[in-house]
mmCIF file of C-alpha atoms in Angstrom:
data_model
loop_
_atom_site.group_PDB
_atom_site.id
_atom_site.type_symbol
_atom_site.label_atom_id
_atom_site.label_comp_id
_atom_site.label_asym_id
_atom_site.label_seq_id
_atom_site.Cartn_x
_atom_site.Cartn_y
_atom_site.Cartn_z
ATOM 1 C CA UNK L 278 117.683 88.996 45.899
ATOM 2 C CA UNK L 279 119.687 88.598 42.688
ATOM 3 C CA UNK L 280 116.845 86.533 41.221
ATOM 4 C CA UNK L 281 114.397 89.334 41.996
ATOM 5 C CA UNK L 282 116.675 91.930 40.356
ATOM 6 C CA UNK L 283 116.990 89.707 37.286
ATOM 7 C CA UNK L 284 113.218 89.308 37.020
ATOM 8 C CA UNK L 285 112.779 93.067 37.359
ATOM 9 C CA UNK L 286 115.345 93.689 34.613
ATOM 10 C CA UNK L 287 113.465 91.277 32.339
ATOM 11 C CA UNK L 288 110.238 93.174 33.137
ATOM 12 C CA UNK L 289 108.545 90.101 34.535
ATOM 13 C CA UNK L 290 105.295 91.116 36.180
ATOM 14 C CA UNK L 291 105.223 88.075 38.487
ATOM 15 C CA UNK L 292 107.945 86.076 40.161
ATOM 16 C CA UNK L 293 107.503 82.781 42.002
ATOM 17 C CA UNK L 294 108.807 82.951 45.602
ATOM 18 C CA UNK L 295 107.984 79.664 47.376
ATOM 19 C CA UNK L 296 105.453 76.886 47.731
ATOM 20 C CA UNK L 297 104.166 74.658 50.554
ATOM 21 C CA UNK L 298 104.860 77.192 53.263
ATOM 22 C CA UNK L 299 103.472 76.727 56.735
ATOM 23 C CA UNK L 300 101.234 79.466 58.084
ATOM 24 C CA UNK L 301 104.060 80.705 60.326
ATOM 25 C CA UNK L 302 106.433 80.904 57.357
ATOM 26 C CA UNK L 303 103.798 82.740 55.301
ATOM 27 C CA UNK L 304 103.298 85.363 58.022
ATOM 28 C CA UNK L 305 107.059 85.882 58.197
ATOM 29 C CA UNK L 306 107.436 86.356 54.422
ATOM 30 C CA UNK L 307 104.395 88.592 54.226
ATOM 31 C CA UNK L 308 106.092 90.900 56.699
ATOM 32 C CA UNK L 309 109.091 91.527 54.428
ATOM 33 C CA UNK L 310 109.372 95.264 53.539
ATOM 34 C CA UNK L 311 109.289 94.466 49.810
ATOM 35 C CA UNK L 312 105.697 93.328 50.067
ATOM 36 C CA UNK L 313 104.526 96.481 51.832
ATOM 37 C CA UNK L 314 105.537 99.021 49.175
ATOM 38 C CA UNK L 315 102.234 99.365 47.384
ATOM 39 C CA UNK L 316 100.744 98.173 44.106
ATOM 40 C CA UNK L 317 103.486 99.512 41.775
ATOM 41 C CA UNK L 318 106.564 98.754 43.849
ATOM 42 C CA UNK L 319 105.776 95.465 45.520
ATOM 43 C CA UNK L 320 102.984 93.062 46.427
ATOM 44 C CA UNK L 321 102.258 89.402 46.966
ATOM 45 C CA UNK L 322 99.758 86.905 45.580
ATOM 46 C CA UNK L 323 99.002 83.947 47.768
ATOM 47 C CA UNK L 324 97.167 80.698 47.078
ATOM 48 C CA UNK L 325 96.037 79.172 50.333
ATOM 49 C CA UNK L 326 95.632 75.451 50.921
ATOM 50 C CA UNK L 327 94.178 74.143 54.159
ATOM 51 C CA UNK L 328 95.443 70.741 55.288
ATOM 52 C CA UNK L 329 94.060 68.643 58.123
ATOM 53 C CA UNK L 330 96.831 66.995 60.116
ATOM 54 C CA UNK L 331 96.609 64.458 62.944
ATOM 55 C CA UNK L 332 99.891 64.575 64.877
ATOM 56 C CA UNK L 333 99.120 61.335 66.741
ATOM 57 C CA UNK L 334 97.479 59.550 63.832
ATOM 58 C CA UNK L 335 94.117 57.886 64.417
ATOM 59 C CA UNK L 336 94.488 57.793 68.197
ATOM 60 C CA UNK L 337 91.481 59.507 69.858
ATOM 61 C CA UNK L 338 90.292 60.752 66.464
ATOM 62 C CA UNK L 339 86.641 60.011 67.290
ATOM 63 C CA UNK L 340 86.751 62.222 70.386
ATOM 64 C CA UNK L 341 88.779 64.957 68.667
ATOM 65 C CA UNK L 342 86.113 64.806 65.971
ATOM 66 C CA UNK L 343 85.570 66.870 62.823
ATOM 67 C CA UNK L 344 83.354 69.377 61.051
ATOM 68 C CA UNK L 345 82.169 68.785 57.512
ATOM 69 C CA UNK L 346 79.684 70.038 54.968
ATOM 70 C CA UNK L 347 76.783 67.747 54.087
ATOM 71 C CA UNK L 348 75.539 67.255 50.487
ATOM 72 C CA UNK L 349 72.786 69.803 51.230
ATOM 73 C CA UNK L 350 75.349 72.425 52.226
ATOM 74 C CA UNK L 351 74.653 72.240 55.938
ATOM 75 C CA UNK L 352 77.397 71.812 58.515
ATOM 76 C CA UNK L 353 77.695 68.680 60.599
ATOM 77 C CA UNK L 354 80.304 67.064 62.783
ATOM 78 C CA UNK L 355 81.348 65.160 65.866
ATOM 79 C CA UNK L 356 83.519 65.425 68.937
ATOM 80 C CA UNK L 357 85.477 68.346 70.321
ATOM 81 C CA UNK L 358 85.962 70.022 66.959
ATOM 82 C CA UNK L 359 82.226 70.239 66.312
ATOM 83 C CA UNK L 360 81.317 71.186 69.885
ATOM 84 C CA UNK L 361 83.820 74.068 69.967
ATOM 85 C CA UNK L 362 83.533 75.167 66.330
ATOM 86 C CA UNK L 363 82.517 78.712 67.265
ATOM 87 C CA UNK L 364 85.982 79.152 68.778
ATOM 88 C CA UNK L 365 87.919 77.201 66.150
ATOM 89 C CA UNK L 366 86.455 78.531 62.930
ATOM 90 C CA UNK L 367 87.522 82.173 62.965
ATOM 91 C CA UNK L 368 86.115 84.498 60.296
ATOM 92 C CA UNK L 369 86.665 84.559 56.542
ATOM 93 C CA UNK L 370 88.278 87.586 54.888
ATOM 94 C CA UNK L 371 87.450 89.235 51.548
ATOM 95 C CA UNK L 372 89.623 90.520 48.729
ATOM 96 C CA UNK L 373 88.793 91.667 45.188
ATOM 97 C CA UNK L 374 90.562 89.728 42.430
ATOM 98 C CA UNK L 375 90.839 89.986 38.642
ATOM 99 C CA UNK L 376 90.996 86.944 36.389
ATOM 100 C CA UNK L 377 94.160 86.797 34.309
ATOM 101 C CA UNK L 378 95.633 84.262 31.888
ATOM 102 C CA UNK L 379 95.581 80.511 32.407
ATOM 103 C CA UNK L 380 92.671 80.706 34.818
ATOM 104 C CA UNK L 381 94.706 82.577 37.408
ATOM 105 C CA UNK L 382 93.394 85.342 39.650
ATOM 106 C CA UNK L 383 95.318 88.330 40.969
ATOM 107 C CA UNK L 384 94.296 90.738 43.737
ATOM 108 C CA UNK L 385 93.232 94.195 42.551
ATOM 109 C CA UNK L 386 94.641 95.727 45.697
ATOM 110 C CA UNK L 387 97.477 94.779 48.036
ATOM 111 C CA UNK L 388 95.168 94.872 51.039
ATOM 112 C CA UNK L 389 92.102 92.816 51.884
ATOM 113 C CA UNK L 390 88.639 94.320 51.778
ATOM 114 C CA UNK L 391 88.111 92.472 55.044
ATOM 115 C CA UNK L 392 90.987 90.797 56.844
ATOM 116 C CA UNK L 393 90.421 87.169 57.939
ATOM 117 C CA UNK L 394 90.467 86.388 61.624
ATOM 118 C CA UNK L 395 92.152 83.289 62.945
ATOM 119 C CA UNK L 396 90.185 80.928 65.121
ATOM 120 C CA UNK L 397 91.250 80.273 68.684
ATOM 121 C CA UNK L 398 93.238 77.269 69.865
ATOM 122 C CA UNK L 399 91.167 74.732 71.781
ATOM 123 C CA UNK L 400 93.365 72.839 74.233
ATOM 124 C CA UNK L 401 92.080 69.363 75.037
ATOM 125 C CA UNK L 402 92.524 67.645 78.395
ATOM 126 C CA UNK L 403 94.008 64.553 76.739
ATOM 127 C CA UNK L 404 97.519 63.577 77.778
ATOM 128 C CA UNK L 405 99.122 62.057 74.670
ATOM 129 C CA UNK L 406 101.356 59.737 76.706
ATOM 130 C CA UNK L 407 98.464 58.333 78.766
ATOM 131 C CA UNK L 408 96.365 58.202 75.592
ATOM 132 C CA UNK L 409 98.989 56.140 73.796
ATOM 133 C CA UNK L 410 99.187 53.633 76.657
ATOM 134 C CA UNK L 411 95.389 53.372 76.982
ATOM 135 C CA UNK L 412 94.900 52.942 73.226
ATOM 136 C CA UNK L 413 97.397 50.114 72.867
ATOM 137 C CA UNK L 414 96.267 48.377 76.073
ATOM 138 C CA UNK L 415 92.690 48.343 74.750
ATOM 139 C CA UNK L 416 93.812 47.183 71.308
ATOM 140 C CA UNK L 417 95.791 44.314 72.826
ATOM 141 C CA UNK L 418 92.770 43.024 74.781
ATOM 142 C CA UNK L 419 90.372 43.354 71.858
ATOM 143 C CA UNK L 420 92.714 41.434 69.595
ATOM 144 C CA UNK L 421 93.320 38.735 72.189
ATOM 145 C CA UNK L 422 89.622 38.061 72.711
ATOM 146 C CA UNK L 423 88.538 39.010 69.166
ATOM 147 C CA UNK L 424 85.940 41.316 70.687
ATOM 148 C CA UNK L 425 83.509 43.323 68.588
ATOM 149 C CA UNK L 426 84.363 46.656 70.211
ATOM 150 C CA UNK L 427 85.505 48.269 73.422
ATOM 151 C CA UNK L 428 86.462 51.523 75.078
ATOM 152 C CA UNK L 429 88.713 52.844 77.818
ATOM 153 C CA UNK L 430 88.577 56.202 79.617
ATOM 154 C CA UNK L 431 91.010 57.745 82.107
ATOM 155 C CA UNK L 432 89.624 60.631 84.159
ATOM 156 C CA UNK L 433 91.389 62.879 86.652
ATOM 157 C CA UNK L 434 89.608 62.390 89.957
ATOM 158 C CA UNK L 435 89.459 65.924 91.343
ATOM 159 C CA UNK L 436 88.784 67.842 88.127
ATOM 160 C CA UNK L 437 86.936 65.408 85.859
ATOM 161 C CA UNK L 438 89.428 66.084 83.060
ATOM 162 C CA UNK L 439 89.571 63.238 80.548
ATOM 163 C CA UNK L 440 93.232 62.285 80.225
ATOM 164 C CA UNK L 441 92.663 59.446 77.754
ATOM 165 C CA UNK L 442 89.732 58.037 75.806
ATOM 166 C CA UNK L 443 89.940 55.281 73.222
ATOM 167 C CA UNK L 444 87.069 53.675 71.298
ATOM 168 C CA UNK L 445 87.851 50.793 68.969
ATOM 169 C CA UNK L 446 85.504 48.733 66.821
ATOM 170 C CA UNK L 447 86.298 45.688 64.715
ATOM 171 C CA UNK L 448 86.233 45.946 60.929
ATOM 172 C CA UNK L 449 85.309 43.138 58.544
ATOM 173 C CA UNK L 450 88.984 42.321 57.999
ATOM 174 C CA UNK L 451 89.592 41.909 61.737
ATOM 175 C CA UNK L 452 91.447 45.177 62.314
ATOM 176 C CA UNK L 453 90.322 47.776 64.854
ATOM 177 C CA UNK L 454 89.755 51.480 64.369
ATOM 178 C CA UNK L 455 87.723 54.352 65.819
ATOM 179 C CA UNK L 456 84.264 54.797 64.315
ATOM 180 C CA UNK L 457 81.927 55.279 67.280
ATOM 181 C CA UNK L 458 82.525 56.995 70.598
ATOM 182 C CA UNK L 459 81.268 54.031 72.617
ATOM 183 C CA UNK L 460 82.289 55.585 75.944
ATOM 184 C CA UNK L 461 79.961 58.529 75.351
ATOM 185 C CA UNK L 462 77.238 57.156 73.085
ATOM 186 C CA UNK L 463 76.616 53.524 74.027
ATOM 187 C CA UNK L 464 74.066 53.143 76.803
ATOM 188 C CA UNK L 465 73.764 49.478 77.745
ATOM 189 C CA UNK L 466 73.280 47.153 80.710
ATOM 190 C CA UNK L 467 76.304 47.696 82.978
ATOM 191 C CA UNK L 468 76.188 44.316 84.712
ATOM 192 C CA UNK L 469 78.265 43.885 87.837
ATOM 193 C CA UNK L 470 79.723 47.400 87.802
ATOM 194 C CA UNK L 471 76.271 48.510 89.000
ATOM 195 C CA UNK L 472 76.744 46.693 92.313
ATOM 196 C CA UNK L 473 78.465 49.746 93.730
ATOM 197 C CA UNK L 474 75.028 51.419 93.527
ATOM 198 C CA UNK L 475 73.639 48.609 95.706
ATOM 199 C CA UNK L 476 76.279 49.065 98.360
ATOM 200 C CA UNK L 477 75.999 52.856 98.358
ATOM 201 C CA UNK L 478 72.228 52.713 98.830
ATOM 202 C CA UNK L 479 72.286 50.040 101.542
ATOM 203 C CA UNK L 480 74.875 51.909 103.586
ATOM 204 C CA UNK L 481 73.356 55.320 102.990
ATOM 205 C CA UNK L 482 70.006 54.100 104.334
ATOM 206 C CA UNK L 483 71.721 52.163 107.159
ATOM 207 C CA UNK L 484 69.840 49.057 106.063
ATOM 208 C CA UNK L 485 72.688 46.664 106.697
ATOM 209 C CA UNK L 486 76.301 46.310 107.747
ATOM 210 C CA UNK L 487 79.040 44.948 105.529
ATOM 211 C CA UNK L 488 79.570 42.125 108.044
ATOM 212 C CA UNK L 489 76.046 40.714 107.438
ATOM 213 C CA UNK L 490 76.228 37.096 106.222
ATOM 214 C CA UNK L 491 74.367 35.679 103.218
ATOM 215 C CA UNK L 492 73.946 32.125 101.956
ATOM 216 C CA UNK L 493 74.702 31.955 98.243
ATOM 217 C CA UNK L 494 72.498 28.814 97.954
ATOM 218 C CA UNK L 495 74.857 26.937 95.686
ATOM 219 C CA UNK L 496 75.178 29.914 93.386
ATOM 220 C CA UNK L 497 71.482 30.192 92.432
ATOM 221 C CA UNK L 498 68.591 32.220 93.872
ATOM 222 C CA UNK L 499 65.121 32.436 92.303
ATOM 223 C CA UNK L 500 62.660 35.337 91.962
ATOM 224 C CA UNK L 501 59.281 34.943 90.279
ATOM 225 C CA UNK L 502 60.471 31.758 88.628
ATOM 226 C CA UNK L 503 63.616 33.369 87.171
ATOM 227 C CA UNK L 504 67.114 32.381 88.302
ATOM 228 C CA UNK L 505 69.952 34.636 89.358
ATOM 229 C CA UNK L 506 73.281 32.818 89.133
ATOM 230 C CA UNK L 507 76.800 33.470 90.333
ATOM 231 C CA UNK L 508 79.554 33.290 87.753
ATOM 232 C CA UNK L 509 81.389 30.965 90.151
ATOM 233 C CA UNK L 510 79.752 27.560 89.781
ATOM 234 C CA UNK L 511 78.446 26.275 93.108
ATOM 235 C CA UNK L 512 78.411 29.720 94.678
ATOM 236 C CA UNK L 513 80.552 30.849 97.606
ATOM 237 C CA UNK L 514 78.815 29.203 100.540
ATOM 238 C CA UNK L 515 77.993 31.636 103.340
ATOM 239 C CA UNK L 516 79.875 34.910 103.021
ATOM 240 C CA UNK L 517 79.603 38.492 104.256
ATOM 241 C CA UNK L 518 78.204 41.365 102.249
ATOM 242 C CA UNK L 519 81.713 42.842 102.048
ATOM 243 C CA UNK L 520 83.075 39.576 100.650
ATOM 244 C CA UNK L 521 80.095 39.280 98.302
ATOM 245 C CA UNK L 522 80.882 42.712 96.880
ATOM 246 C CA UNK L 523 84.557 41.823 96.598
ATOM 247 C CA UNK L 524 83.928 38.669 94.562
ATOM 248 C CA UNK L 525 81.002 40.300 92.717
ATOM 249 C CA UNK L 526 78.482 37.703 93.848
ATOM 250 C CA UNK L 527 75.147 38.155 92.096
ATOM 251 C CA UNK L 528 73.285 36.092 94.676
ATOM 252 C CA UNK L 529 74.604 38.069 97.647
ATOM 253 C CA UNK L 530 73.987 41.535 96.208
ATOM 254 C CA UNK L 531 70.535 40.660 94.877
ATOM 255 C CA UNK L 532 69.459 39.215 98.233
ATOM 256 C CA UNK L 533 70.782 42.262 100.086
ATOM 257 C CA UNK L 534 68.846 44.656 97.847
ATOM 258 C CA UNK L 535 65.649 42.641 97.524
ATOM 259 C CA UNK L 536 65.344 41.808 101.217
ATOM 260 C CA UNK L 537 65.726 45.439 102.244
ATOM 261 C CA UNK L 538 63.843 47.274 99.485
ATOM 262 C CA UNK L 539 61.163 44.849 98.257
ATOM 263 C CA UNK L 540 58.459 46.803 100.108
ATOM 264 C CA UNK L 541 59.950 50.237 99.353
ATOM 265 C CA UNK L 542 61.530 50.028 95.862
ATOM 266 C CA UNK L 543 61.089 53.769 95.380
ATOM 267 C CA UNK L 544 63.580 54.353 98.194
ATOM 268 C CA UNK L 545 66.204 52.372 96.262
ATOM 269 C CA UNK L 546 65.447 53.971 92.886
ATOM 270 C CA UNK L 547 65.289 57.483 94.307
ATOM 271 C CA UNK L 548 68.933 57.159 95.306
ATOM 272 C CA UNK L 549 69.837 56.237 91.722
ATOM 273 C CA UNK L 550 67.944 59.276 90.461
ATOM 274 C CA UNK L 551 69.682 61.407 93.064
ATOM 275 C CA UNK L 552 73.069 60.230 91.799
ATOM 276 C CA UNK L 553 71.996 61.447 88.339
ATOM 277 C CA UNK L 554 72.254 58.009 86.741
ATOM 278 C CA UNK L 555 68.807 58.379 85.177
ATOM 279 C CA UNK L 556 69.782 61.285 82.926
ATOM 280 C CA UNK L 557 72.630 62.278 80.588
ATOM 281 C CA UNK L 558 75.711 64.001 81.977
ATOM 282 C CA UNK L 559 75.206 67.002 79.711
ATOM 283 C CA UNK L 560 78.567 66.724 77.976
ATOM 284 C CA UNK L 561 79.981 69.400 75.687
ATOM 285 C CA UNK L 562 80.284 66.925 72.795
ATOM 286 C CA UNK L 563 77.105 65.684 71.175
ATOM 287 C CA UNK L 564 75.816 62.132 70.788
ATOM 288 C CA UNK L 565 75.584 61.186 74.462
ATOM 289 C CA UNK L 566 73.652 57.972 75.089
ATOM 290 C CA UNK L 567 70.383 58.157 77.018
ATOM 291 C CA UNK L 568 70.419 56.149 80.266
ATOM 292 C CA UNK L 569 67.418 54.192 81.468
ATOM 293 C CA UNK L 570 66.369 53.415 85.031
ATOM 294 C CA UNK L 571 63.012 51.650 85.655
ATOM 295 C CA UNK L 572 60.713 53.637 87.936
ATOM 296 C CA UNK L 573 58.415 51.856 90.432
ATOM 297 C CA UNK L 574 55.349 53.849 89.364
ATOM 298 C CA UNK L 575 55.853 53.157 85.667
ATOM 299 C CA UNK L 576 53.710 50.598 83.822
ATOM 300 C CA UNK L 577 56.704 48.445 82.893
ATOM 301 C CA UNK L 578 57.768 47.933 86.525
ATOM 302 C CA UNK L 579 57.527 44.257 87.527
ATOM 303 C CA UNK L 580 58.462 41.887 90.341
ATOM 304 C CA UNK L 581 61.761 41.284 88.563
ATOM 305 C CA UNK L 582 62.733 44.933 88.152
ATOM 306 C CA UNK L 583 64.309 45.385 91.597
ATOM 307 C CA UNK L 584 66.331 42.135 91.813
ATOM 308 C CA UNK L 585 67.478 42.487 88.189
ATOM 309 C CA UNK L 586 68.657 46.062 88.809
ATOM 310 C CA UNK L 587 70.746 44.803 91.734
ATOM 311 C CA UNK L 588 73.158 43.013 89.388
ATOM 312 C CA UNK L 589 73.046 45.545 86.576
ATOM 313 C CA UNK L 590 70.294 44.306 84.271
ATOM 314 C CA UNK L 591 67.115 46.018 83.143
ATOM 315 C CA UNK L 592 68.962 49.346 83.343
ATOM 316 C CA UNK L 593 71.112 51.213 80.814
ATOM 317 C CA UNK L 594 74.068 53.499 81.379
ATOM 318 C CA UNK L 595 77.049 54.707 79.341
ATOM 319 C CA UNK L 596 80.631 53.722 80.210
ATOM 320 C CA UNK L 597 81.449 57.365 80.921
ATOM 321 C CA UNK L 598 78.527 57.581 83.359
ATOM 322 C CA UNK L 599 79.793 54.485 85.143
ATOM 323 C CA UNK L 600 83.243 56.044 85.424
ATOM 324 C CA UNK L 601 81.795 59.328 86.679
ATOM 325 C CA UNK L 602 79.891 57.489 89.423
ATOM 326 C CA UNK L 603 82.934 55.487 90.519
ATOM 327 C CA UNK L 604 85.017 58.642 90.384
ATOM 328 C CA UNK L 605 82.629 60.271 92.869
ATOM 329 C CA UNK L 606 83.464 57.583 95.428
ATOM 330 C CA UNK L 607 87.185 58.120 94.880
ATOM 331 C CA UNK L 608 86.596 61.884 95.147
ATOM 332 C CA UNK L 609 85.227 61.718 98.718
ATOM 333 C CA UNK L 610 81.647 61.596 97.491
ATOM 334 C CA UNK L 611 81.670 64.546 95.102
ATOM 335 C CA UNK L 612 80.652 63.828 91.513
ATOM 336 C CA UNK L 613 82.290 66.082 88.928
ATOM 337 C CA UNK L 614 81.361 66.536 85.300
ATOM 338 C CA UNK L 615 83.747 65.014 82.729
ATOM 339 C CA UNK L 616 85.687 67.669 80.818
ATOM 340 C CA UNK L 617 87.292 67.283 77.383
ATOM 341 C CA UNK L 618 88.735 70.794 77.031
ATOM 342 C CA UNK L 619 90.993 72.554 79.522
ATOM 343 C CA UNK L 620 91.187 76.024 77.974
ATOM 344 C CA UNK L 621 90.739 78.158 74.871
ATOM 345 C CA UNK L 622 93.665 80.332 73.792
ATOM 346 C CA UNK L 623 94.570 83.009 71.287
ATOM 347 C CA UNK L 624 98.257 82.380 70.712
ATOM 348 C CA UNK L 625 99.648 82.587 74.267
ATOM 349 C CA UNK L 626 96.679 84.427 75.776
ATOM 350 C CA UNK L 627 94.000 82.426 77.580
ATOM 351 C CA UNK L 628 90.515 83.382 76.409
ATOM 352 C CA UNK L 629 88.522 80.963 78.506
ATOM 353 C CA UNK L 630 89.261 78.348 81.159
ATOM 354 C CA UNK L 631 87.120 75.281 81.711
ATOM 355 C CA UNK L 632 85.093 75.618 84.875
ATOM 356 C CA UNK L 633 85.103 72.557 87.100
ATOM 357 C CA UNK L 634 81.476 71.576 87.659
ATOM 358 C CA UNK L 635 80.122 69.545 90.560
ATOM 359 C CA UNK L 636 77.131 67.446 89.490
ATOM 360 C CA UNK L 637 75.721 66.359 92.833
ATOM 361 C CA UNK L 638 75.938 66.966 96.525
ATOM 362 C CA UNK L 639 78.581 65.067 98.465
ATOM 363 C CA UNK L 640 77.842 61.522 99.536
ATOM 364 C CA UNK L 641 79.309 59.920 102.624
ATOM 365 C CA UNK L 642 82.015 57.462 101.604
ATOM 366 C CA UNK L 643 83.736 56.527 104.831
ATOM 367 C CA UNK L 644 81.333 53.690 105.627
ATOM 368 C CA UNK L 645 82.305 51.889 102.406
ATOM 369 C CA UNK L 646 85.841 51.105 103.502
#
């Protein structure tokens, strides 16, 4: 206060108060009575600087995303921030200013022509503790095997809320960082994880029992001159369907599917379509990969399509789709849509809650176990 009195006595028109204030500190200072006395008794000039901060560093930064301006002036972005920009952005204010010495500008009035409006707070579903564990577990495996890239997703079974999602790709110098949201965007052949589809279809249609026995034929079976091999050299001898699923035997699962659906492949594929694995999940964030499931009536359907699908080849699916399908089994047959945002708030007031969305009808699970 003494400094202010001294500046007033010296007839200084402007007096520096503080720099590098947080928004909360600025609001507090702006509320001081001195700055509400009008143009000739008080007033405040503020230079605003917006800073982007990442409290947990680069962890999950690809899913959190960003919004930026392109060279043409258009807006573009990724992840949660881009998908929910209409809530985050708020509205700009307006104030008339006069240019003074040294390239400075001062407001003509103490009040704005139009007051700015803060954006809302978008609360993600990510649990920072689970995220930290998932991120470092993935990083450890990628470094150990010197893999090109990988992803990990943790989803809450009942709600579909994504509690952790990490996507790491390898740079030229051997380090790993987030550049692509592989879990959402990368549709590729799922391999053995697709065998759950086989078992679901076989049991749903009552084609077979899990106690049915199959000969693994030394670990190799042949269809149209092409070989299907087990990862275990020499195969597993004669084992049940349940055991074949447990050890992820290619020969067992392919035989089970081909023998029961070779004359009615549409029956098998229709189940896949019914599960929604032939179309995107319809996520809130953009860039979702497009799945592919061969259709029996399509021109590219061949004698190899059905047996190859049985061990996860000739089809494409994203990692998040795979998780969503597995989650449906754990959720008593109900498939729920993955959610990245739990609610939207204005300070402490909830503006909008995420609505849990069921993607498909319930599927009977009890016969699986």
